[in-house]
């Protein structure tokens, strides 16, 4: 009598998979996954949406490098053309002179970029650190900006009333004036992203019939940018429950922040296209000087330092990069190092 062949039929295999998936759904819904993940070292899953493939996983894995070749430093003096400074003069009623700002002025004069905007590591060091950065698909699920990352914190370095924003404005601008509460009123920014010279004047208001009316200033002309955007930091690691304690510190870390032209900051947005469908996730605003992935500032003399600074920040906060982001970063920094930038 012939014996039946052993093995599992396709129907049995599919049935087994469905049983496993059903069990996982029940475990997540009942809140049992978290204690199990801690015991067995499994990844955290707090929502059923994390069991579904994210946008990054739908992208074909081929990496097409699109970053422009880094700008080589000219042998002669820097001859960048700047925009004229604004001529407005602020009210003197609440101004007090700023403290010593000489280091920022000297750095701006010698490099054209505020010292605080420069990368603390060289392009070669950034290449070495790049190998420490985990390669992972971004966690593109949404977050609450104010709830998860808070607002600007008061700075102990600015009499307790000035915020992180005021601290960065003071650090990156020259000719700064402040009021008695350490709020920055005016200053001049040599913008690292565009190379423009921008005159900053804090908005002023008056109360008319119980309502506030703006009387002058343009606070949005200079904005504070997270070099690795908050959205990027969230997607590449800070979304995890274990990283809750790092979020507000990250949002207020001076090493993550630079003062920049408001328009350039708005165009940059998240700094890297997390879904890689089109820049800025379908917004009508396109990256004018970037690629479908990593954004680059239009100021070519700052591009290498900017890319090295991104690596420094991601390494400092143990944030991941997607495969194509890491490949483009490595290619660009290698060319920067070869050119001596």
PDB file of C-alpha atoms in Angstrom, residues 4-214:
ATOM      1  CA  UNK A   4       1.178   9.535   1.394  1.00  0.00           C
ATOM      2  CA  UNK A   5       3.952  11.997   0.862  1.00  0.00           C
ATOM      3  CA  UNK A   6       4.811  14.185   3.860  1.00  0.00           C
ATOM      4  CA  UNK A   7       4.852  18.029   3.866  1.00  0.00           C
ATOM      5  CA  UNK A   8       2.469  20.918   4.292  1.00  0.00           C
ATOM      6  CA  UNK A   9      -0.049  21.978   1.667  1.00  0.00           C
ATOM      7  CA  UNK A  10      -0.367  25.593   0.518  1.00  0.00           C
ATOM      8  CA  UNK A  11      -3.764  25.814   2.186  1.00  0.00           C
ATOM      9  CA  UNK A  12      -2.347  24.698   5.527  1.00  0.00           C
ATOM     10  CA  UNK A  13       0.511  27.220   5.237  1.00  0.00           C
ATOM     11  CA  UNK A  14      -1.853  30.125   4.522  1.00  0.00           C
ATOM     12  CA  UNK A  15      -4.114  29.016   7.353  1.00  0.00           C
ATOM     13  CA  UNK A  16      -1.176  28.965   9.752  1.00  0.00           C
ATOM     14  CA  UNK A  17      -0.107  32.486   8.724  1.00  0.00           C
ATOM     15  CA  UNK A  18      -3.637  33.795   9.287  1.00  0.00           C
ATOM     16  CA  UNK A  19      -3.702  32.240  12.762  1.00  0.00           C
ATOM     17  CA  UNK A  20      -0.376  33.928  13.640  1.00  0.00           C
ATOM     18  CA  UNK A  21      -1.531  37.335  12.333  1.00  0.00           C
ATOM     19  CA  UNK A  22      -4.820  37.065  14.209  1.00  0.00           C
ATOM     20  CA  UNK A  23      -2.928  36.236  17.404  1.00  0.00           C
ATOM     21  CA  UNK A  24      -0.626  39.273  16.918  1.00  0.00           C
ATOM     22  CA  UNK A  25      -3.611  41.603  16.411  1.00  0.00           C
ATOM     23  CA  UNK A  26      -5.223  40.341  19.618  1.00  0.00           C
ATOM     24  CA  UNK A  27      -1.966  40.701  21.585  1.00  0.00           C
ATOM     25  CA  UNK A  28      -1.457  44.313  20.399  1.00  0.00           C
ATOM     26  CA  UNK A  29      -5.092  45.258  21.038  1.00  0.00           C
ATOM     27  CA  UNK A  30      -4.977  43.817  24.568  1.00  0.00           C
ATOM     28  CA  UNK A  31      -1.769  45.738  25.348  1.00  0.00           C
ATOM     29  CA  UNK A  32       0.227  42.563  25.914  1.00  0.00           C
ATOM     30  CA  UNK A  33       2.887  43.219  23.282  1.00  0.00           C
ATOM     31  CA  UNK A  34       4.858  45.801  25.286  1.00  0.00           C
ATOM     32  CA  UNK A  35       5.677  43.515  28.271  1.00  0.00           C
ATOM     33  CA  UNK A  36       6.466  40.667  25.849  1.00  0.00           C
ATOM     34  CA  UNK A  37       8.770  42.915  23.791  1.00  0.00           C
ATOM     35  CA  UNK A  38      10.703  43.908  26.927  1.00  0.00           C
ATOM     36  CA  UNK A  39      11.141  40.256  27.956  1.00  0.00           C
ATOM     37  CA  UNK A  40      12.142  38.857  24.552  1.00  0.00           C
ATOM     38  CA  UNK A  41      13.855  41.970  23.112  1.00  0.00           C
ATOM     39  CA  UNK A  42      11.272  42.464  20.347  1.00  0.00           C
ATOM     40  CA  UNK A  43      10.650  45.834  18.615  1.00  0.00           C
ATOM     41  CA  UNK A  44       8.039  48.103  20.220  1.00  0.00           C
ATOM     42  CA  UNK A  45       4.562  48.066  18.642  1.00  0.00           C
ATOM     43  CA  UNK A  46       2.037  50.460  20.146  1.00  0.00           C
ATOM     44  CA  UNK A  47      -0.466  50.602  17.310  1.00  0.00           C
ATOM     45  CA  UNK A  48      -1.753  48.210  14.639  1.00  0.00           C
ATOM     46  CA  UNK A  49      -0.641  50.708  11.973  1.00  0.00           C
ATOM     47  CA  UNK A  50       2.960  49.762  12.767  1.00  0.00           C
ATOM     48  CA  UNK A  51       2.266  46.237  11.504  1.00  0.00           C
ATOM     49  CA  UNK A  52       1.475  47.689   8.065  1.00  0.00           C
ATOM     50  CA  UNK A  53       4.244  48.587   5.586  1.00  0.00           C
ATOM     51  CA  UNK A  54       5.226  52.258   5.686  1.00  0.00           C
ATOM     52  CA  UNK A  55       5.667  54.493   2.672  1.00  0.00           C
ATOM     53  CA  UNK A  56       9.440  53.995   2.633  1.00  0.00           C
ATOM     54  CA  UNK A  57       9.053  50.231   2.285  1.00  0.00           C
ATOM     55  CA  UNK A  58       7.044  50.734  -0.893  1.00  0.00           C
ATOM     56  CA  UNK A  59       9.935  52.511  -2.591  1.00  0.00           C
ATOM     57  CA  UNK A  60      12.107  50.460  -4.880  1.00  0.00           C
ATOM     58  CA  UNK A  61      15.512  49.875  -3.274  1.00  0.00           C
ATOM     59  CA  UNK A  62      17.562  51.210  -6.182  1.00  0.00           C
ATOM     60  CA  UNK A  63      19.551  54.244  -5.063  1.00  0.00           C
ATOM     61  CA  UNK A  64      20.031  56.910  -7.705  1.00  0.00           C
ATOM     62  CA  UNK A  65      22.458  59.496  -6.401  1.00  0.00           C
ATOM     63  CA  UNK A  66      21.271  62.942  -7.342  1.00  0.00           C
ATOM     64  CA  UNK A  67      23.246  65.294  -5.127  1.00  0.00           C
ATOM     65  CA  UNK A  68      25.144  67.988  -6.940  1.00  0.00           C
ATOM     66  CA  UNK A  69      28.933  67.914  -6.803  1.00  0.00           C
ATOM     67  CA  UNK A  70      30.215  69.866  -3.773  1.00  0.00           C
ATOM     68  CA  UNK A  71      31.502  73.354  -4.379  1.00  0.00           C
ATOM     69  CA  UNK A  72      35.293  73.579  -4.196  1.00  0.00           C
ATOM     70  CA  UNK A  73      36.676  76.420  -2.123  1.00  0.00           C
ATOM     71  CA  UNK A  74      38.053  79.247  -4.305  1.00  0.00           C
ATOM     72  CA  UNK A  75      41.711  80.069  -3.936  1.00  0.00           C
ATOM     73  CA  UNK A  76      41.013  83.788  -3.586  1.00  0.00           C
ATOM     74  CA  UNK A  77      38.919  85.760  -1.073  1.00  0.00           C
ATOM     75  CA  UNK A  78      35.237  85.017  -0.666  1.00  0.00           C
ATOM     76  CA  UNK A  79      33.394  87.268  -3.144  1.00  0.00           C
ATOM     77  CA  UNK A  80      29.792  86.313  -2.401  1.00  0.00           C
ATOM     78  CA  UNK A  81      27.217  88.994  -3.245  1.00  0.00           C
ATOM     79  CA  UNK A  82      24.961  89.981  -0.361  1.00  0.00           C
ATOM     80  CA  UNK A  83      21.588  91.637  -0.296  1.00  0.00           C
ATOM     81  CA  UNK A  84      21.446  95.189   1.059  1.00  0.00           C
ATOM     82  CA  UNK A  85      20.702  95.481   4.746  1.00  0.00           C
ATOM     83  CA  UNK A  86      17.373  96.889   5.866  1.00  0.00           C
ATOM     84  CA  UNK A  87      17.494 100.491   7.036  1.00  0.00           C
ATOM     85  CA  UNK A  88      14.896 100.380   9.810  1.00  0.00           C
ATOM     86  CA  UNK A  89      16.064 101.650  13.183  1.00  0.00           C
ATOM     87  CA  UNK A  90      14.352 100.165  16.240  1.00  0.00           C
ATOM     88  CA  UNK A  91      13.003 102.116  19.145  1.00  0.00           C
ATOM     89  CA  UNK A  92      15.650 102.764  21.772  1.00  0.00           C
ATOM     90  CA  UNK A  93      13.238 102.779  24.708  1.00  0.00           C
ATOM     91  CA  UNK A  94      13.757  99.163  25.716  1.00  0.00           C
ATOM     92  CA  UNK A  95      17.164  98.362  24.205  1.00  0.00           C
ATOM     93  CA  UNK A  96      20.293  97.465  26.103  1.00  0.00           C
ATOM     94  CA  UNK A  97      23.635  96.682  24.464  1.00  0.00           C
ATOM     95  CA  UNK A  98      24.414  93.041  23.867  1.00  0.00           C
ATOM     96  CA  UNK A  99      27.286  91.283  25.585  1.00  0.00           C
ATOM     97  CA  UNK A 100      30.503  90.306  23.825  1.00  0.00           C
ATOM     98  CA  UNK A 101      29.685  89.057  20.345  1.00  0.00           C
ATOM     99  CA  UNK A 102      33.225  89.195  18.979  1.00  0.00           C
ATOM    100  CA  UNK A 103      33.666  85.455  18.366  1.00  0.00           C
ATOM    101  CA  UNK A 104      30.609  85.313  16.110  1.00  0.00           C
ATOM    102  CA  UNK A 105      31.714  88.415  14.209  1.00  0.00           C
ATOM    103  CA  UNK A 106      35.248  87.075  13.682  1.00  0.00           C
ATOM    104  CA  UNK A 107      33.975  83.714  12.445  1.00  0.00           C
ATOM    105  CA  UNK A 108      31.506  85.362  10.083  1.00  0.00           C
ATOM    106  CA  UNK A 109      34.241  87.595   8.679  1.00  0.00           C
ATOM    107  CA  UNK A 110      36.611  84.683   8.026  1.00  0.00           C
ATOM    108  CA  UNK A 111      34.187  82.044   6.690  1.00  0.00           C
ATOM    109  CA  UNK A 112      30.992  83.869   5.763  1.00  0.00           C
ATOM    110  CA  UNK A 113      29.062  81.552   8.115  1.00  0.00           C
ATOM    111  CA  UNK A 114      28.295  82.040  11.836  1.00  0.00           C
ATOM    112  CA  UNK A 115      30.428  79.805  14.026  1.00  0.00           C
ATOM    113  CA  UNK A 116      27.374  78.141  15.576  1.00  0.00           C
ATOM    114  CA  UNK A 117      26.192  76.948  12.171  1.00  0.00           C
ATOM    115  CA  UNK A 118      29.435  75.153  11.314  1.00  0.00           C
ATOM    116  CA  UNK A 119      29.803  71.417  11.818  1.00  0.00           C
ATOM    117  CA  UNK A 120      31.790  70.502  14.949  1.00  0.00           C
ATOM    118  CA  UNK A 121      33.421  67.655  12.984  1.00  0.00           C
ATOM    119  CA  UNK A 122      35.216  67.529   9.635  1.00  0.00           C
ATOM    120  CA  UNK A 123      33.812  65.849   6.554  1.00  0.00           C
ATOM    121  CA  UNK A 124      36.257  62.963   7.021  1.00  0.00           C
ATOM    122  CA  UNK A 125      35.172  62.526  10.635  1.00  0.00           C
ATOM    123  CA  UNK A 126      31.564  62.595   9.452  1.00  0.00           C
ATOM    124  CA  UNK A 127      32.342  59.814   6.976  1.00  0.00           C
ATOM    125  CA  UNK A 128      33.850  57.751   9.803  1.00  0.00           C
ATOM    126  CA  UNK A 129      30.809  58.319  12.039  1.00  0.00           C
ATOM    127  CA  UNK A 130      28.404  57.490   9.238  1.00  0.00           C
ATOM    128  CA  UNK A 131      29.196  53.811   9.708  1.00  0.00           C
ATOM    129  CA  UNK A 132      27.800  54.035  13.261  1.00  0.00           C
ATOM    130  CA  UNK A 133      24.400  55.200  12.051  1.00  0.00           C
ATOM    131  CA  UNK A 134      21.716  52.538  11.774  1.00  0.00           C
ATOM    132  CA  UNK A 135      20.040  52.011   8.413  1.00  0.00           C
ATOM    133  CA  UNK A 136      16.271  51.762   8.861  1.00  0.00           C
ATOM    134  CA  UNK A 137      13.008  52.750   7.176  1.00  0.00           C
ATOM    135  CA  UNK A 138      11.593  55.997   8.623  1.00  0.00           C
ATOM    136  CA  UNK A 139       8.653  55.751  11.013  1.00  0.00           C
ATOM    137  CA  UNK A 140       6.494  58.204   9.085  1.00  0.00           C
ATOM    138  CA  UNK A 141       3.443  58.132  11.352  1.00  0.00           C
ATOM    139  CA  UNK A 142       2.389  61.534  12.668  1.00  0.00           C
ATOM    140  CA  UNK A 143       3.182  63.250  15.929  1.00  0.00           C
ATOM    141  CA  UNK A 144       2.025  66.250  17.935  1.00  0.00           C
ATOM    142  CA  UNK A 145       4.736  68.912  17.643  1.00  0.00           C
ATOM    143  CA  UNK A 146       3.835  70.844  20.792  1.00  0.00           C
ATOM    144  CA  UNK A 147       2.832  67.835  22.910  1.00  0.00           C
ATOM    145  CA  UNK A 148       5.834  65.687  22.017  1.00  0.00           C
ATOM    146  CA  UNK A 149       8.589  68.319  21.663  1.00  0.00           C
ATOM    147  CA  UNK A 150       7.262  71.277  23.636  1.00  0.00           C
ATOM    148  CA  UNK A 151       8.045  74.923  22.907  1.00  0.00           C
ATOM    149  CA  UNK A 152      11.168  77.032  23.308  1.00  0.00           C
ATOM    150  CA  UNK A 153      12.551  76.667  26.832  1.00  0.00           C
ATOM    151  CA  UNK A 154      13.820  79.560  28.931  1.00  0.00           C
ATOM    152  CA  UNK A 155      17.600  79.776  28.775  1.00  0.00           C
ATOM    153  CA  UNK A 156      19.633  79.924  31.979  1.00  0.00           C
ATOM    154  CA  UNK A 157      22.280  81.779  29.961  1.00  0.00           C
ATOM    155  CA  UNK A 158      19.911  84.668  29.219  1.00  0.00           C
ATOM    156  CA  UNK A 159      18.799  85.875  32.680  1.00  0.00           C
ATOM    157  CA  UNK A 160      16.103  83.191  32.833  1.00  0.00           C
ATOM    158  CA  UNK A 161      13.677  85.092  30.577  1.00  0.00           C
ATOM    159  CA  UNK A 162      15.243  84.785  27.150  1.00  0.00           C
ATOM    160  CA  UNK A 163      14.403  81.539  25.360  1.00  0.00           C
ATOM    161  CA  UNK A 164      16.417  79.094  23.285  1.00  0.00           C
ATOM    162  CA  UNK A 165      15.352  81.124  20.236  1.00  0.00           C
ATOM    163  CA  UNK A 166      16.871  84.280  21.742  1.00  0.00           C
ATOM    164  CA  UNK A 167      20.048  82.380  22.611  1.00  0.00           C
ATOM    165  CA  UNK A 168      20.522  81.176  19.006  1.00  0.00           C
ATOM    166  CA  UNK A 169      19.765  84.632  17.598  1.00  0.00           C
ATOM    167  CA  UNK A 170      22.368  86.136  19.944  1.00  0.00           C
ATOM    168  CA  UNK A 171      24.902  83.400  19.108  1.00  0.00           C
ATOM    169  CA  UNK A 172      24.545  83.523  15.312  1.00  0.00           C
ATOM    170  CA  UNK A 173      23.979  87.234  14.671  1.00  0.00           C
ATOM    171  CA  UNK A 174      26.271  90.220  15.044  1.00  0.00           C
ATOM    172  CA  UNK A 175      25.470  93.722  16.327  1.00  0.00           C
ATOM    173  CA  UNK A 176      22.794  92.277  18.605  1.00  0.00           C
ATOM    174  CA  UNK A 177      20.680  94.405  20.946  1.00  0.00           C
ATOM    175  CA  UNK A 178      18.468  92.988  23.696  1.00  0.00           C
ATOM    176  CA  UNK A 179      15.863  94.311  26.113  1.00  0.00           C
ATOM    177  CA  UNK A 180      16.027  94.057  29.915  1.00  0.00           C
ATOM    178  CA  UNK A 181      14.424  90.578  29.762  1.00  0.00           C
ATOM    179  CA  UNK A 182      17.124  89.266  27.417  1.00  0.00           C
ATOM    180  CA  UNK A 183      14.848  89.185  24.385  1.00  0.00           C
ATOM    181  CA  UNK A 184      16.749  89.855  21.157  1.00  0.00           C
ATOM    182  CA  UNK A 185      15.496  93.034  19.501  1.00  0.00           C
ATOM    183  CA  UNK A 186      17.815  93.553  16.534  1.00  0.00           C
ATOM    184  CA  UNK A 187      20.824  92.038  14.853  1.00  0.00           C
ATOM    185  CA  UNK A 188      22.474  91.152  11.566  1.00  0.00           C
ATOM    186  CA  UNK A 189      22.595  87.589  10.242  1.00  0.00           C
ATOM    187  CA  UNK A 190      25.041  86.265   7.690  1.00  0.00           C
ATOM    188  CA  UNK A 191      22.674  83.496   6.611  1.00  0.00           C
ATOM    189  CA  UNK A 192      24.451  80.128   6.263  1.00  0.00           C
ATOM    190  CA  UNK A 193      21.782  78.704   3.938  1.00  0.00           C
ATOM    191  CA  UNK A 194      21.720  81.471   1.303  1.00  0.00           C
ATOM    192  CA  UNK A 195      24.798  83.606   1.978  1.00  0.00           C
ATOM    193  CA  UNK A 196      22.595  86.708   2.281  1.00  0.00           C
ATOM    194  CA  UNK A 197      23.039  89.417   4.883  1.00  0.00           C
ATOM    195  CA  UNK A 198      19.736  89.866   6.715  1.00  0.00           C
ATOM    196  CA  UNK A 199      18.766  92.633   9.112  1.00  0.00           C
ATOM    197  CA  UNK A 200      16.595  91.292  11.945  1.00  0.00           C
ATOM    198  CA  UNK A 201      14.133  93.464  13.872  1.00  0.00           C
ATOM    199  CA  UNK A 202      11.750  91.988  16.416  1.00  0.00           C
ATOM    200  CA  UNK A 203       8.052  92.672  15.862  1.00  0.00           C
ATOM    201  CA  UNK A 204       6.622  95.584  17.859  1.00  0.00           C
ATOM    202  CA  UNK A 205       2.988  96.092  18.843  1.00  0.00           C
ATOM    203  CA  UNK A 206       0.707  98.673  20.370  1.00  0.00           C
ATOM    204  CA  UNK A 207      -2.680  98.256  22.014  1.00  0.00           C
ATOM    205  CA  UNK A 208      -5.537 100.107  20.294  1.00  0.00           C
ATOM    206  CA  UNK A 209      -9.060  99.807  21.724  1.00  0.00           C
ATOM    207  CA  UNK A 210      -8.071  96.728  23.663  1.00  0.00           C
ATOM    208  CA  UNK A 211      -6.551  95.000  20.621  1.00  0.00           C
ATOM    209  CA  UNK A 212      -2.900  94.559  19.707  1.00  0.00           C
ATOM    210  CA  UNK A 213      -1.754  96.025  16.405  1.00  0.00           C
ATOM    211  CA  UNK A 214       1.632  95.411  14.808  1.00  0.00           C
TER     212      UNK A 214
END
